[in-house]
PDB file of C-alpha atoms in Angstrom:
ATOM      1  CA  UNK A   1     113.419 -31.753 -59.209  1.00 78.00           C
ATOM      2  CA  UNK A   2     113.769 -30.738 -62.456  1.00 82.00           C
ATOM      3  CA  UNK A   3     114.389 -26.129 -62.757  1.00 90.00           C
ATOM      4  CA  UNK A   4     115.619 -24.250 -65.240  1.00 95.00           C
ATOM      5  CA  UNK A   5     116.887 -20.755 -64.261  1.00 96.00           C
ATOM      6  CA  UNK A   6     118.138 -17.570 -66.036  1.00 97.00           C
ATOM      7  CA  UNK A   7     119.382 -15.081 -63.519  1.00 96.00           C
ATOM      8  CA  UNK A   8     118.833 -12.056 -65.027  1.00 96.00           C
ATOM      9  CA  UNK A   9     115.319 -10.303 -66.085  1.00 96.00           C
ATOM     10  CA  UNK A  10     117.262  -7.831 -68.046  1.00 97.00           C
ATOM     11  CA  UNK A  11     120.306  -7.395 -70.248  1.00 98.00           C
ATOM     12  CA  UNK A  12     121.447  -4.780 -72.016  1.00 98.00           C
ATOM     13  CA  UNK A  13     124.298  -4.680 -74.011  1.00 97.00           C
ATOM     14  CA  UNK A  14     126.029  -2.022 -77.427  1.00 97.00           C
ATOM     15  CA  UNK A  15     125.874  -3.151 -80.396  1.00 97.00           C
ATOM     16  CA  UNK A  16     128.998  -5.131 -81.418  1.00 97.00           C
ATOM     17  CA  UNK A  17     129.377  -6.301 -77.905  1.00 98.00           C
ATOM     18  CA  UNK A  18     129.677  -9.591 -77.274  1.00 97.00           C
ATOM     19  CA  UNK A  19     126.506 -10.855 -75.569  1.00 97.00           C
ATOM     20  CA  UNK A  20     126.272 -13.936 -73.024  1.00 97.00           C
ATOM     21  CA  UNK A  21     122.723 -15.149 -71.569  1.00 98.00           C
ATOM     22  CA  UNK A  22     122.868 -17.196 -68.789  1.00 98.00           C
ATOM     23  CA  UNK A  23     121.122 -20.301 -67.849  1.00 98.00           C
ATOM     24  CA  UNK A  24     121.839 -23.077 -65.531  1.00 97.00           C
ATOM     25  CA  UNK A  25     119.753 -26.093 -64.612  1.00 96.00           C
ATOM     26  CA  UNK A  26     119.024 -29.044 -62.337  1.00 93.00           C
ATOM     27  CA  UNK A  27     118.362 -32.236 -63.657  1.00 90.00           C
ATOM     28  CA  UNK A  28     118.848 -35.522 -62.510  1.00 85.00           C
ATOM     29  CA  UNK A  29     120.149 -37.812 -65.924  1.00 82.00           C
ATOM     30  CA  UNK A  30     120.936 -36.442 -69.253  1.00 83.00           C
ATOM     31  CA  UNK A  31     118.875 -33.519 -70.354  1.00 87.00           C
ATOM     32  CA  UNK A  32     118.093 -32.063 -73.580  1.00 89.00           C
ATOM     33  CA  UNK A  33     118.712 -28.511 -73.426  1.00 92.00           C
ATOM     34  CA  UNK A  34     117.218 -25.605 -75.793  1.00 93.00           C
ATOM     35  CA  UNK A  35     116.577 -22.207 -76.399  1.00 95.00           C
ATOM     36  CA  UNK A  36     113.799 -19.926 -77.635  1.00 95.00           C
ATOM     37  CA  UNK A  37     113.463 -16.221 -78.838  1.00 96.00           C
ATOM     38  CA  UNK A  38     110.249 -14.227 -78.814  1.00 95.00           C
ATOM     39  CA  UNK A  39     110.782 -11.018 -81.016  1.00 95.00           C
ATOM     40  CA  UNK A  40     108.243  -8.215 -80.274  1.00 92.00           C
ATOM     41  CA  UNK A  41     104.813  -9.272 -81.483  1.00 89.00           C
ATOM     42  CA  UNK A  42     105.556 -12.468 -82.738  1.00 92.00           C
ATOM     43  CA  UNK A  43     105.303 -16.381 -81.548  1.00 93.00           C
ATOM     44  CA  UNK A  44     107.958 -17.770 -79.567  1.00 94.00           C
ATOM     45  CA  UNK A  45     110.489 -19.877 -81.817  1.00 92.00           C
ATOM     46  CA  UNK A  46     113.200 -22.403 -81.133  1.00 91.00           C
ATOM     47  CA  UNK A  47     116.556 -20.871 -81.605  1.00 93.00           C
ATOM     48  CA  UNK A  48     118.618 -23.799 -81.162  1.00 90.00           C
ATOM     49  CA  UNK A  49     119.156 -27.246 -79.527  1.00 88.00           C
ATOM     50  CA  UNK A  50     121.711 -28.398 -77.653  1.00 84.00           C
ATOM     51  CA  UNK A  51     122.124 -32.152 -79.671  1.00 79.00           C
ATOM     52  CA  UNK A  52     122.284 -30.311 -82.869  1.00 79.00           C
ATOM     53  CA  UNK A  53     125.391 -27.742 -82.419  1.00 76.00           C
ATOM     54  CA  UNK A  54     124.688 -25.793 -84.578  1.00 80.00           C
ATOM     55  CA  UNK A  55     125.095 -21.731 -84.670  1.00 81.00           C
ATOM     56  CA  UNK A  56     121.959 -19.828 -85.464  1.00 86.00           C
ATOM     57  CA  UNK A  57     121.905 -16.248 -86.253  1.00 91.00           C
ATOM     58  CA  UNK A  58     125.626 -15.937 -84.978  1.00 92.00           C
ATOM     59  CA  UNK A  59     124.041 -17.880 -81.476  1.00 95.00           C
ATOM     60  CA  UNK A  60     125.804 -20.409 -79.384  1.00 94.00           C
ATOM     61  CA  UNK A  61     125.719 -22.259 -76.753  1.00 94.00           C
ATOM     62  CA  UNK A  62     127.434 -25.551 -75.248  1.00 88.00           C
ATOM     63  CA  UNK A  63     126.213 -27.596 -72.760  1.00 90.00           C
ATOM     64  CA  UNK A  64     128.255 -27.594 -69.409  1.00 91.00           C
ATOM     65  CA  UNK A  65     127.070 -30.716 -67.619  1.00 90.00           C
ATOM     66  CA  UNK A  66     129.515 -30.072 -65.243  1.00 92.00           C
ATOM     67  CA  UNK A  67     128.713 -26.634 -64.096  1.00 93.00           C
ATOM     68  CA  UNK A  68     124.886 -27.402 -65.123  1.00 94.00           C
ATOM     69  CA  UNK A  69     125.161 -24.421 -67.440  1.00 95.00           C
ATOM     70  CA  UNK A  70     123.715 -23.777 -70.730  1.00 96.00           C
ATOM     71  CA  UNK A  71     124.608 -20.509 -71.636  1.00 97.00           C
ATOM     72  CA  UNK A  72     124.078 -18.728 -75.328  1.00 96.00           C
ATOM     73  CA  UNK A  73     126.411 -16.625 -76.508  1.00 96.00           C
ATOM     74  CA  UNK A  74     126.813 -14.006 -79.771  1.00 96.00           C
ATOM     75  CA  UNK A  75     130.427 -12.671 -79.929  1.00 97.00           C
ATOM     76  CA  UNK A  76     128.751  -9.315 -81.821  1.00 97.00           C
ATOM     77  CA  UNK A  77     125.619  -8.369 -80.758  1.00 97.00           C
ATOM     78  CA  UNK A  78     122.853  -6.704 -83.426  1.00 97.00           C
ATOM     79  CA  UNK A  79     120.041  -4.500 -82.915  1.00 97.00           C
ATOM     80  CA  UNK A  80     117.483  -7.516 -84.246  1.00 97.00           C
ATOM     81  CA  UNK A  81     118.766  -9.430 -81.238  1.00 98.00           C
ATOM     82  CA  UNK A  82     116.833  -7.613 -78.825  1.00 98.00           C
ATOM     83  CA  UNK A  83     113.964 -10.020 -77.435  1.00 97.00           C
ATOM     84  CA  UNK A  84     113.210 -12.278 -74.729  1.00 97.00           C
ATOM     85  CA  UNK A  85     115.320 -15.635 -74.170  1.00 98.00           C
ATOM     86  CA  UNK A  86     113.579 -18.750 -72.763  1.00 97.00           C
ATOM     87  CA  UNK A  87     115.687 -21.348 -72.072  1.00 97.00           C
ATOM     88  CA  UNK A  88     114.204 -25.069 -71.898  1.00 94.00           C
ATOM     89  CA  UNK A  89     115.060 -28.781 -70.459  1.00 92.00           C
ATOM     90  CA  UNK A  90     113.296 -31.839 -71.537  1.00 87.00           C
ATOM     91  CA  UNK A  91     114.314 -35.290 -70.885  1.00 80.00           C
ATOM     92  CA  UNK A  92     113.214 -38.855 -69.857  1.00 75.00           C
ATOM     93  CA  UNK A  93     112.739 -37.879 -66.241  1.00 70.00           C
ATOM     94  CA  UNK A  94     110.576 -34.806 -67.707  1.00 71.00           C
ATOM     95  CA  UNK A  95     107.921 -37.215 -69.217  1.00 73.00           C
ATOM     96  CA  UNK A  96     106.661 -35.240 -72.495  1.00 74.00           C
ATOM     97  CA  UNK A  97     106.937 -31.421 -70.865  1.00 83.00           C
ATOM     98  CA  UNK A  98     109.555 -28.984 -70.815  1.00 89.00           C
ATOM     99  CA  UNK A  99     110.554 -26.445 -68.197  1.00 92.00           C
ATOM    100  CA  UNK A 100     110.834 -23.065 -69.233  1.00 95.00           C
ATOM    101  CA  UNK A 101     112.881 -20.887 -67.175  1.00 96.00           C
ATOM    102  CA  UNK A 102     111.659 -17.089 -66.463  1.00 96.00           C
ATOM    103  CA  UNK A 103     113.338 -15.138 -69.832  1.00 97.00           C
ATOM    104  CA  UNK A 104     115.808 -12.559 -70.608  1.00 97.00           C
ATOM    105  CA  UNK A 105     114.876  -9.653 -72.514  1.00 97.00           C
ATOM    106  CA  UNK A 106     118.010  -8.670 -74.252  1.00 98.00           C
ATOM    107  CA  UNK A 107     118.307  -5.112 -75.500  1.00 98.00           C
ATOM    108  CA  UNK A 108     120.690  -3.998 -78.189  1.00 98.00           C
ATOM    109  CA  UNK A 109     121.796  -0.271 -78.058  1.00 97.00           C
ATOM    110  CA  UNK A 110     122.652   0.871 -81.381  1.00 95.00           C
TER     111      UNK A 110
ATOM    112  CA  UNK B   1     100.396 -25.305 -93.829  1.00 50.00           C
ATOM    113  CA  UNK B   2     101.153 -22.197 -91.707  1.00 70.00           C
ATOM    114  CA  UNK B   3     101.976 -23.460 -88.764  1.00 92.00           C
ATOM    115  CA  UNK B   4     100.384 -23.731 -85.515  1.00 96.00           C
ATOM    116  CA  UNK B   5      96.914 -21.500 -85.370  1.00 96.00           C
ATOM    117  CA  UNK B   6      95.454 -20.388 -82.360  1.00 97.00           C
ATOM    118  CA  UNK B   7      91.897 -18.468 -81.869  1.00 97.00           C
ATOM    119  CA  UNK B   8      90.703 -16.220 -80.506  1.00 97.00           C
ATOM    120  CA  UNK B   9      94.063 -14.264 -80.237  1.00 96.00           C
ATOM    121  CA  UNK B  10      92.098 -12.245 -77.343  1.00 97.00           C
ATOM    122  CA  UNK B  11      89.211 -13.541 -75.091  1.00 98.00           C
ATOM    123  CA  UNK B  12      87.781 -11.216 -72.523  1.00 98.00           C
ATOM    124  CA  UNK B  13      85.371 -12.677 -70.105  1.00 98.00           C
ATOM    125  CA  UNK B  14      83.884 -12.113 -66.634  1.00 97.00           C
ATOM    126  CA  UNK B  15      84.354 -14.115 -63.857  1.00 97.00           C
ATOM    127  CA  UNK B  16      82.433 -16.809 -63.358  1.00 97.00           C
ATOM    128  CA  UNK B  17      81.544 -17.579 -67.406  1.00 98.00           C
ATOM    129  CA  UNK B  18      82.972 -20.324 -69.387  1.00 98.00           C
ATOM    130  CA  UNK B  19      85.970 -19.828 -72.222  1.00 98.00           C
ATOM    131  CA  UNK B  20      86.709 -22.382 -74.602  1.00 98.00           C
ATOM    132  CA  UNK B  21      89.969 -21.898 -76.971  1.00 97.00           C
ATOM    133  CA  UNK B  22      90.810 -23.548 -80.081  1.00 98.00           C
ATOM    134  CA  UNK B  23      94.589 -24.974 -81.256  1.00 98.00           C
ATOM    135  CA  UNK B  24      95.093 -26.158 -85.087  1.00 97.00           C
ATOM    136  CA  UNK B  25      98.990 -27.850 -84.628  1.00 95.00           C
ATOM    137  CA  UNK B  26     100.940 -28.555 -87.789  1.00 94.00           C
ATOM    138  CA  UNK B  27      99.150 -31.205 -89.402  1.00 90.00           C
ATOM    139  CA  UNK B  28     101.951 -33.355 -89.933  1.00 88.00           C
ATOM    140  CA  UNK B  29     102.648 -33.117 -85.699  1.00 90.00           C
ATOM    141  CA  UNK B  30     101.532 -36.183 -83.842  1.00 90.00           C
ATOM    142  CA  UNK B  31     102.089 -34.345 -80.610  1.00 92.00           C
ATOM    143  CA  UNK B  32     100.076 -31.324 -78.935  1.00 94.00           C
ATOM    144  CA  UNK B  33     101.268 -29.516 -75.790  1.00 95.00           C
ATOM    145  CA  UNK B  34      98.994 -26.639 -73.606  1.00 96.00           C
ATOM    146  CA  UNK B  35     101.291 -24.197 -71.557  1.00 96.00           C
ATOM    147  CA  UNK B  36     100.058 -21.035 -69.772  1.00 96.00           C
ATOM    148  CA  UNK B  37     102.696 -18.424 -69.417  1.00 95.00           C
ATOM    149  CA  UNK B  38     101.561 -14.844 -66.916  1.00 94.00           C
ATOM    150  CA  UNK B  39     103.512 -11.775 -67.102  1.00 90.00           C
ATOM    151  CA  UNK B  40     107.525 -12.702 -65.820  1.00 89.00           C
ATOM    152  CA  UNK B  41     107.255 -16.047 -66.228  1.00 92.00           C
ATOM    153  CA  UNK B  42     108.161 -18.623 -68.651  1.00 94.00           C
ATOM    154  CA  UNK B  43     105.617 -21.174 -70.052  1.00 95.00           C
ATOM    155  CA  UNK B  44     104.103 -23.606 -67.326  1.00 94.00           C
ATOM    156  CA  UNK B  45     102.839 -26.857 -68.734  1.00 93.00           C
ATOM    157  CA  UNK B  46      99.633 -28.035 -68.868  1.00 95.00           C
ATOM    158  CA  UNK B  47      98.731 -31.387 -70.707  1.00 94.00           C
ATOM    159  CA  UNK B  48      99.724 -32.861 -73.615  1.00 92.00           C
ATOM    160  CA  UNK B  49      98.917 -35.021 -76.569  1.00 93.00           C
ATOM    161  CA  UNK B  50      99.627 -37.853 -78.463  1.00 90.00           C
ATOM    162  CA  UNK B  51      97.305 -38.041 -81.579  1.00 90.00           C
ATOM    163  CA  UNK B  52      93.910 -38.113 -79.852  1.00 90.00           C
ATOM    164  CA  UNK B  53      95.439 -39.485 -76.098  1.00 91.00           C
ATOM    165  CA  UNK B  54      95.974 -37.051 -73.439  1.00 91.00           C
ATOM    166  CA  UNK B  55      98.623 -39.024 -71.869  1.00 89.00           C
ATOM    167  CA  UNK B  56      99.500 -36.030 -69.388  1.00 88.00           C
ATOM    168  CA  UNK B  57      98.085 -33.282 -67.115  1.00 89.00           C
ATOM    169  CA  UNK B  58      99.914 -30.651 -64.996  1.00 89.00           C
ATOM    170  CA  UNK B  59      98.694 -30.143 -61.278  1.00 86.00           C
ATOM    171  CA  UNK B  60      97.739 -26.597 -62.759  1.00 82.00           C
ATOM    172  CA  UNK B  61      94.864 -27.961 -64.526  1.00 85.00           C
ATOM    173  CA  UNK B  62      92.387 -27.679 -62.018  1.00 88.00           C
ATOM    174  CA  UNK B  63      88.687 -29.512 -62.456  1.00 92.00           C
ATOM    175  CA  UNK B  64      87.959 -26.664 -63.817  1.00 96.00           C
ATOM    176  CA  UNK B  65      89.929 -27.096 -66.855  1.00 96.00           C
ATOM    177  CA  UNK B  66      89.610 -29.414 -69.788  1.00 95.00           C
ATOM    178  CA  UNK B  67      91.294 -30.659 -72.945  1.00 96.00           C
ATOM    179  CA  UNK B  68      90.055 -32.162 -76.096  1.00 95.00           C
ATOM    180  CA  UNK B  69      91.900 -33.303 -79.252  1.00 95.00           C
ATOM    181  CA  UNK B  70      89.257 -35.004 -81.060  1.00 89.00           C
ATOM    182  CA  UNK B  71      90.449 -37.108 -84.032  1.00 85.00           C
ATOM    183  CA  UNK B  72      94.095 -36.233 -83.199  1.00 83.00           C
ATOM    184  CA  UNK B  73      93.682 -33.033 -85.128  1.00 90.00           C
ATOM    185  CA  UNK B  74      92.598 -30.105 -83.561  1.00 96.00           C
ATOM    186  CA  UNK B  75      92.367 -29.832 -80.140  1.00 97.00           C
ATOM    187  CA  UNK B  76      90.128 -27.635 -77.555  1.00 97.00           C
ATOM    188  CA  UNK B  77      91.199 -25.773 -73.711  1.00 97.00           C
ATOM    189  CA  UNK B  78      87.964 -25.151 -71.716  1.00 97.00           C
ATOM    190  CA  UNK B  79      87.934 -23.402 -68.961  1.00 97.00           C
ATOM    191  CA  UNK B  80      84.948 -23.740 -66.721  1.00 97.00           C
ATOM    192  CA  UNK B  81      83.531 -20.605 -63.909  1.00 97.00           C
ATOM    193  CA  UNK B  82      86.789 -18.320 -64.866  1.00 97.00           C
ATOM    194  CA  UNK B  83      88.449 -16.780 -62.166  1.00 96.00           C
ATOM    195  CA  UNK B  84      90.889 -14.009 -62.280  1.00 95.00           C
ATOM    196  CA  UNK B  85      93.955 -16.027 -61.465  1.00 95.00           C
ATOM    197  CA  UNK B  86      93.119 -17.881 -65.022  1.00 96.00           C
ATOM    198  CA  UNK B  87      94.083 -14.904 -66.741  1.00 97.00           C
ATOM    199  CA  UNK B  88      97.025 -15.656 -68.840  1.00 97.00           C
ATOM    200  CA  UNK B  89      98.602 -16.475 -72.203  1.00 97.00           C
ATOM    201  CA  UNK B  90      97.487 -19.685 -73.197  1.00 98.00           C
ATOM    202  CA  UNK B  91     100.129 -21.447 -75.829  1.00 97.00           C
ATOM    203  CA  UNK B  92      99.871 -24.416 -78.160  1.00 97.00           C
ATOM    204  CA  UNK B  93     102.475 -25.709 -79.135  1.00 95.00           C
ATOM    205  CA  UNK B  94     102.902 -29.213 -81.493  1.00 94.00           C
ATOM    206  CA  UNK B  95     106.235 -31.429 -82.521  1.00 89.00           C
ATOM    207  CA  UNK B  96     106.583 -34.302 -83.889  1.00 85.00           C
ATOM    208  CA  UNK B  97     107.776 -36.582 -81.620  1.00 76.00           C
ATOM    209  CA  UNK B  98     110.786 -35.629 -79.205  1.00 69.00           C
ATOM    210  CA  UNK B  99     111.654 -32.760 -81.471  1.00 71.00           C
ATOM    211  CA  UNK B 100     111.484 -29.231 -80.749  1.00 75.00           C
ATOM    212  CA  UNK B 101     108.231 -27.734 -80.341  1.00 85.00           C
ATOM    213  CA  UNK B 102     106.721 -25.383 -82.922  1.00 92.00           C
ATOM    214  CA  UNK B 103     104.497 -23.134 -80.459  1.00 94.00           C
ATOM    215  CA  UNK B 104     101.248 -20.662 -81.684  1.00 96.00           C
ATOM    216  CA  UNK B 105     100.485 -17.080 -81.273  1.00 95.00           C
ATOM    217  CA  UNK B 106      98.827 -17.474 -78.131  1.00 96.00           C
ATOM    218  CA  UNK B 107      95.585 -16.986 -76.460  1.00 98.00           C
ATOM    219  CA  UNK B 108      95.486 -13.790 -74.183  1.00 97.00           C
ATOM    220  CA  UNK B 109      92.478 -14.125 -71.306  1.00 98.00           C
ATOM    221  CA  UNK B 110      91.346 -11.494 -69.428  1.00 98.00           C
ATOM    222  CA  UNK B 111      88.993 -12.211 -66.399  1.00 97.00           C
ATOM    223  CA  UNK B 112      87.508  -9.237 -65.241  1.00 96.00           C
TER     224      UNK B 112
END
């Protein structure tokens, strides 16, 4: 069965910390893997997309099909970082949905 | 085009009435997704679109529940004798294609 988990609720980290988000997943094929950011009061927005590769807002991640892991990472933190972080799997075996997992809300201490 | 427009932002109802909740998509999106996300959780599917097909629906939506996407433009989330367990955020969300989604503001419904 397709699940999508991020461990931790919280996370809280100083600015110009290095910040990691977890999130692993089960999957049976080749997923497409992606993450979204809700800042406070506003719509929730893709961040980025695992086929693309790109780095948005100083935001990685990599796809670890071998650990199942999809983790996003920011090497120096910033106070407009803090916000929730969904992450998401579609893929053939998905039909046309995706599967959210629970969100992070990531704090930023200045 | 400012994206995709949800209303009424807030619905308050009692139990027992009908709700009916309106999603404008991006009107170049051929695709139109319903999720319903409650406090802690992430987004839970519900149907989705393809122009004016509803070519799938979640075990979440319940009899009670309907979809419309008349035309393959707008489309409408009914929700028939409300029950407190309906009350939720209710996100649209529309892509073209496979691509990511571009999601609304939400509809927040309180059953009381």
């Amino acid at each position: 069965a397709q699940r999508v988990t991020q461990p931790e609720k919280l996370l809280s980290v100083f600015k110009g910390a290095p910040v990691e988000l977890k999130c692993n997943y089960s999957y049976s094929g080749s997923p497409e893997l992606f993450w979204y950011v809700q800042y406070s009061r506003q719509r929730l927005q893709l961040l980025l997309r695992h086929i693309s590769r790109e780095s948005i807002k100083g935001f990685t991640a990599d796809l670890n099909k071998g650990e199942t892991s999809f983790h996003l990472k920011k090497p120096f933190a910033q106070e407009e970082d803090s916000a929730m972080y969904y992450c998401a799997l579609s893929g053939r075996n998905t039909g046309n949905q995706f599967y959210f997992g629970t969100g992070t809300s990531l704090t930023v201490i200045p | 085009d400012t994206g995709v427009s949800q209303n009424p932002r807030h619905k308050i109802t009692k139990r027992g009435q009908n709700v009916t909740f309106r999603c404008d998509p991006i009107s170049e999106h051929n695709r139109l997704y319903w999720y319903r996300q409650t406090l802690g959780q992430g987004p839970e599917f519900l149907t989705y679109f393809q122009n004016e097909a509803q070519l799938e629906k979640s075990r979440l939506l319940s009899d009670r529940f309907s979809a419309e996407r008349p035309k393959g433009s707008f489309s409408t989330l009914e929700i028939q004798r409300t029950e407190q367990g309906d009350s939720a955020m209710y996100l649209c969300a529309s892509s073209y294609d496979r691509q990511g989604y571009t999601f609304g503001s939400g509809t927040r419904l309180t059953v009381v």
